[in-house]
Short mmCIF file of C-alpha atoms in Angstrom, two decimals:
data_model
loop_
_atom_site.label_atom_id
_atom_site.label_comp_id
_atom_site.label_asym_id
_atom_site.label_seq_id
_atom_site.Cartn_x
_atom_site.Cartn_y
_atom_site.Cartn_z
CA MET R 993 -21.77 35.03 -63.74
CA LYS R 994 -23.11 31.91 -65.33
CA ILE R 995 -22.69 28.23 -64.41
CA THR R 996 -21.17 26.77 -67.55
CA ASP R 997 -20.48 23.18 -66.47
CA ILE R 998 -20.86 20.68 -63.65
CA LYS R 999 -18.49 17.68 -63.80
CA GLN R 1000 -18.01 14.72 -61.51
CA GLN R 1001 -14.58 14.84 -59.88
CA VAL R 1002 -12.18 12.07 -60.85
CA LYS R 1003 -10.31 11.64 -57.55
CA THR R 1004 -13.20 12.20 -55.16
CA GLN R 1005 -16.24 10.14 -55.98
CA GLY R 1006 -19.51 11.80 -54.99
CA ARG R 1007 -18.13 15.36 -55.46
CA TYR R 1008 -18.72 17.64 -58.39
CA SER R 1009 -16.70 20.52 -59.81
CA ILE R 1010 -18.69 23.65 -60.59
CA PHE R 1011 -17.47 25.86 -63.42
CA ILE R 1012 -18.47 29.49 -63.69
CA ASP R 1013 -17.84 31.34 -66.93
CA GLY R 1014 -15.71 28.42 -68.12
CA LYS R 1015 -13.40 28.30 -65.09
CA PHE R 1016 -13.40 26.01 -62.05
CA SER R 1017 -14.96 27.82 -59.12
CA PHE R 1018 -15.63 25.27 -56.33
CA GLY R 1019 -16.61 21.69 -55.59
CA LEU R 1020 -19.75 20.32 -53.97
CA GLY R 1021 -20.75 16.93 -52.63
CA GLU R 1022 -23.66 15.17 -54.27
CA SER R 1023 -26.19 15.96 -51.55
CA ALA R 1024 -25.14 19.62 -51.34
CA LEU R 1025 -25.36 19.87 -55.13
CA MET R 1026 -28.90 18.48 -55.10
CA GLN R 1027 -29.98 20.77 -52.26
CA SER R 1028 -28.50 23.86 -53.90
CA GLY R 1029 -30.62 23.44 -57.01
CA ILE R 1030 -27.87 24.78 -59.26
CA ARG R 1031 -27.75 23.74 -62.89
CA VAL R 1032 -25.82 24.54 -66.04
CA GLY R 1033 -26.97 27.83 -67.51
CA ARG R 1034 -28.09 29.39 -64.24
CA GLU R 1035 -27.02 32.98 -63.68
CA LEU R 1036 -25.61 33.87 -60.26
CA ASN R 1037 -25.02 37.19 -58.57
CA GLY R 1038 -22.14 37.82 -56.17
CA ALA R 1039 -24.17 37.07 -53.04
CA GLU R 1040 -25.43 33.74 -54.41
CA LEU R 1041 -21.89 32.75 -55.40
CA ALA R 1042 -20.58 33.60 -51.91
CA ILE R 1043 -23.30 31.46 -50.32
CA LEU R 1044 -22.51 28.54 -52.63
CA LYS R 1045 -18.78 28.79 -51.90
CA ASP R 1046 -19.51 28.84 -48.16
CA THR R 1047 -21.72 25.77 -48.63
CA ALA R 1048 -18.86 24.09 -50.53
CA LYS R 1049 -16.42 24.80 -47.69
CA THR R 1050 -18.82 23.43 -45.07
CA ASP R 1051 -19.64 20.39 -47.19
CA LYS R 1052 -15.98 19.56 -47.75
CA ALA R 1053 -15.06 19.93 -44.07
CA TYR R 1054 -18.03 17.83 -42.95
CA ASN R 1055 -17.12 15.06 -45.40
CA GLN R 1056 -13.48 15.17 -44.25
CA ALA R 1057 -14.66 14.82 -40.65
CA LEU R 1058 -16.92 11.89 -41.53
CA GLY R 1059 -14.03 10.24 -43.38
CA LEU R 1060 -11.92 10.47 -40.24
CA ILE R 1061 -14.71 9.09 -38.06
CA ALA R 1062 -15.30 6.25 -40.53
CA ARG R 1063 -11.83 4.86 -39.75
CA ARG R 1064 -12.59 4.71 -36.02
CA PRO R 1065 -14.58 6.70 -33.42
CA ARG R 1066 -12.97 10.03 -32.44
CA SER R 1067 -13.07 12.27 -29.43
CA GLU R 1068 -14.01 15.91 -29.74
CA TRP R 1069 -10.39 16.84 -28.99
CA GLU R 1070 -9.09 14.63 -31.83
CA MET R 1071 -11.62 16.12 -34.24
CA ARG R 1072 -10.76 19.69 -33.23
CA GLU R 1073 -7.03 19.01 -33.71
CA TYR R 1074 -7.68 17.42 -37.10
CA LEU R 1075 -9.73 20.39 -38.29
CA LYS R 1076 -7.10 22.85 -36.97
CA ARG R 1077 -4.46 21.04 -39.05
CA LYS R 1078 -6.74 21.56 -42.06
CA ASP R 1079 -6.54 25.33 -41.34
CA TYR R 1080 -10.20 25.91 -40.52
CA ASP R 1081 -10.86 28.85 -38.20
CA LEU R 1082 -12.04 28.20 -34.64
CA GLU R 1083 -15.56 29.57 -35.11
CA PHE R 1084 -16.06 27.32 -38.13
CA ILE R 1085 -14.70 24.34 -36.17
CA ASP R 1086 -17.15 25.03 -33.31
CA THR R 1087 -20.06 25.03 -35.77
CA LEU R 1088 -18.88 21.82 -37.41
CA ILE R 1089 -18.36 20.07 -34.05
CA GLU R 1090 -21.89 21.03 -33.02
CA ARG R 1091 -23.23 19.60 -36.28
CA LEU R 1092 -21.33 16.34 -35.68
CA TYR R 1093 -22.79 16.09 -32.17
CA THR R 1094 -26.30 16.86 -33.44
CA SER R 1095 -26.05 14.18 -36.12
CA LYS R 1096 -24.65 11.79 -33.47
CA TRP R 1097 -21.37 11.17 -35.30
CA LEU R 1098 -19.44 12.62 -32.38
CA ASN R 1099 -20.06 11.60 -28.77
CA ASP R 1100 -17.26 11.86 -26.19
CA GLU R 1101 -19.07 9.74 -23.62
CA ASP R 1102 -19.59 6.92 -26.11
CA PHE R 1103 -16.01 7.31 -27.36
CA THR R 1104 -14.65 7.00 -23.80
CA ARG R 1105 -16.74 3.93 -23.06
CA LYS R 1106 -15.53 2.21 -26.26
CA TRP R 1107 -11.92 3.20 -25.59
CA VAL R 1108 -11.99 1.74 -22.06
CA ASP R 1109 -13.69 -1.46 -23.30
CA ASN R 1110 -11.03 -1.83 -25.99
CA ARG R 1111 -8.20 -1.44 -23.44
CA ARG R 1112 -9.75 -4.08 -21.19
CA LEU R 1113 -9.58 -6.57 -24.05
CA LEU R 1114 -5.83 -6.11 -24.44
#
C-alpha cells in the first residue's frame, strides 16, 4: 500500500485527507500529520496502516472534544455523554477523558466553581 496523495480538507480547516492507492483512506489533523511523518510515496504495511487509522480516530475525537469545550467549559459527565452520542466505545472514551484531564482541558472542580459563580450573577 502506497500513500498517493495528501490533500487539505475543504470543510475542516487544519485536517488533511490521506489517500492510499488512489482512494481516500482516513483524515488527520495537522499536528498528527506532522508527528506521523507520512508523505506521498511512502509504502505502508497493514500494521502501519492500522496504527495510522487509530491515530486518525483519536485525533478526530480529541479535536471534537476540544471544539465542544471551546464553546464553554464542560463537566466530565457532559463530555462522556457527548462522546457516547458520537458512538465511541467506553474504553476509548475513558482514555480520551484522561487525556483531557492531563492536558487540563477538563476539570470538574473548576467547572463546578465557574457554574456556581455564573448562577450567583443571575
